[in-house]
Amino acid sequence: MVDMTTGLIAIGAGIAIGFAALGSGIGQGIASSAAAGATAENEKLLAKMLVFAALPETQAIYGFVIAILLLFVFGQ
Amino acid sequence: MKTEDLSKLLVFGSIQDKKEIISRLQHLGVMHISKADPSNQLVQDSPMQGVDVMSHLLLNLQYIAKQTNLDTSFTLEGLPPVEKVIEQANEFVEKHLGKVEDLSNEKKSLLRKHARILAQRSEIEKLPFALNHRVPSAHQRIVLLSENSVAGYPFPVKLKIQQEMKNQGQFFTEVFVLNKDLNQLHNSLRKSQSKQINLPEMPLGSVQFLHTLQREEKDINEKLDEIEKDFFRKINGKQSKIKFLITSLENYREQANITQKFLQSKNFFAVQGYVVKKDVQRIKNSFPETTIISMPADTKAPSKLKNKGFAKFFEPITTMFGIPTYSLIDPTPLVSLFFPFFFGFMLSDVGYGLLLLISIFAIYFQVGEKFKTPLIIFGTSAVSSIIFGMVFGSFFGNLVPITPLYQDSFSASFIILQVSLLIGLVHINLGVLLQIYQQFLKKTPLAKALQVTLPIPLIEGAVVLLLFKQYLAAIIVAIILLILLYREKGFFGIMDITGFFGTWFSYARLLALSLATAGVALAVNIVAQKALSLGKIGFVLWLFVIAFGHLFNFVLNIIGCTIHSVRLHYVEFFSLFYEGEGHPFKEFKIQRKMNGSED
């Protein structure tokens, strides 16, 4: 049986990564559509635009770091 | 780690020598010609007209088009612009010579096969007997050649001698040997003064094999005849001449365009450009009758990168962001180390690494040297993935069980997170060191250089002092830091502190992507395992899920790892020091060298 604290930590980790990924996904959608538009006008921009599209993923990484810290620092 | 040192050159010549000097400069191919600023005495030149040269080349191209009967529509009326002619000529080449080159390659491959068949036939025909005995299972047929009979020789392995015959003073012996004894037999052959005749595998005997070879040879000869007819009908030995004419057109176009950058007066003209320092004397020696002034390159100089060997292949990653500014840092050598490292760390799977390596070899054999650069970049990244896959014990997730050299990435995720952040710290501090070196190259005054380079070391210092509970020292360092940031960027300079942590934590993606690869692979394997329990159809489903699931994960992660490795360089690393505001060094040279391989 999982105790209450462990359960709350797991929920916290889920919220951390879940909302971070949600925000990151919305950001990535906006950035990617703009990048696709720019690439359609100038094919040479493809490489740079791929990087721009990947930029908002950083917020998801922060959420991921928090989730890992919650699980491994407080969860042990 | 910095761009090549250049010299600025000014070449002055008389108008009569202009064509000759341009042609010689093009053949030397060492000078980047830049647009000269007009002065009181010298005005901007105009592009060469060269009607005579153009007419000559056009007439030749039209003549060849008619002669080869390849394309009757290849006609150019009047004297169109040189770009139009080159465009049409290239279309002409692509349309017809491409096909001819394919035929030529097929011919080469057939000739290679033909040579192999001849070699095999000659070896078999040398034997004084036919090899008609069927090879028993787990055995191999070997034919030995020796001075004396091998019948009585004490070989360390058991040999079944099938037949032995003396021919021209030498003994030929057909023997069968167990597959497992092959190595031992090979080792003992040296002592017995016998040697093995290299023969292809012939499970149905040599007579049958010779028949097969003859059939193959006949097929190849028929195909070769067909190609010869097609090849000669289409090209009739004209392709090298067409290529030569296009090359001439392209070189002429370069010459015509480059004159726009010159300056000229009534009697003289001037060329301004940049050359690598060691080439200055070469140019001076090549133009003894011309006045050449050399001086140190200015800030408008182009950037010539001087990476060699392995690092050179990674230049496109650096230049995709921006060409290094002249005389400043070119970080390509570090990119060549960190890109494969990051990629491997994030993919970290032996199976996917091997798959990438196999794909690369397949592409290499299809397209050859043309795509060598991306193949080297991804080849080294694939090797790095295999190494990290072994460290974390991942081979298509847990599909192929291997013992990890360290631990699997799920069990050790917190440790790997710490390692990722440590790697990030090393990467960031390398960027800081490069910034210090850059300030030295730019000869920035010390106070200004400190203002630019100190904040990150001070943030790190303050954190370390806090960790060791040296609060007073940490506060002093923090105050110095805040003063520096305020003086450099005003109130919003404080954002640099949070910016540093943002940059640093961004390296956590090394773990994130590593876990994502392993996680999806694991999920695919679990789904496939469930399918296996569905009776007879289970195995087919298992195969389907494994093949498509891992292919999906492989493609997704190759794209992901590439983008994130590039991003860690562009956003986190380059932002610390890199000034990619240069423009490339382009030698004025012959555009395309003639290749006589098709002749």
Tab-separated table of C-alpha atoms in Angstrom, chain A residues 47-48 50-51 54-58 61-62 64-65 68-69 72-73, chain B residues 320-321 413-414 417 502 505 508-509 511-512 515 563-564 566-567 571:
chain	number	residue	atom	x	y	z
A	47	ALA	CA	17.666	24.301	-40.098
A	48	LYS	CA	17.329	27.463	-38.011
A	50	LEU	CA	13.834	23.548	-36.548
A	51	VAL	CA	15.867	24.934	-33.649
A	54	ALA	CA	12.481	23.186	-30.359
A	55	LEU	CA	13.123	26.255	-28.166
A	56	PRO	CA	9.892	26.150	-26.094
A	57	GLU	CA	10.697	22.577	-25.083
A	58	THR	CA	12.995	24.042	-22.437
A	61	ILE	CA	12.602	20.287	-19.356
A	62	TYR	CA	12.285	22.548	-16.276
A	64	PHE	CA	10.879	17.453	-15.854
A	65	VAL	CA	13.747	18.542	-13.569
A	68	ILE	CA	12.732	14.232	-10.954
A	69	LEU	CA	13.783	16.268	-7.908
A	72	PHE	CA	14.230	11.358	-5.967
A	73	VAL	CA	14.914	13.985	-3.297
B	320	MET	CA	24.602	27.244	-40.222
B	321	PHE	CA	24.404	29.587	-37.203
B	413	SER	CA	18.069	8.803	-13.515
B	414	PHE	CA	18.886	11.111	-10.592
B	417	LEU	CA	20.605	14.216	-14.092
B	502	GLY	CA	17.974	28.653	-17.108
B	505	PHE	CA	19.208	23.519	-16.288
B	508	ALA	CA	18.878	18.383	-18.169
B	509	ARG	CA	17.537	17.586	-21.645
B	511	LEU	CA	18.771	12.976	-19.390
B	512	ALA	CA	15.249	13.812	-20.588
B	515	LEU	CA	14.863	8.587	-20.801
B	563	ILE	CA	17.772	19.265	-33.006
B	564	HIS	CA	18.565	19.275	-29.298
B	566	VAL	CA	22.323	21.644	-32.250
B	567	ARG	CA	20.217	23.727	-29.904
B	571	VAL	CA	21.404	28.694	-27.644
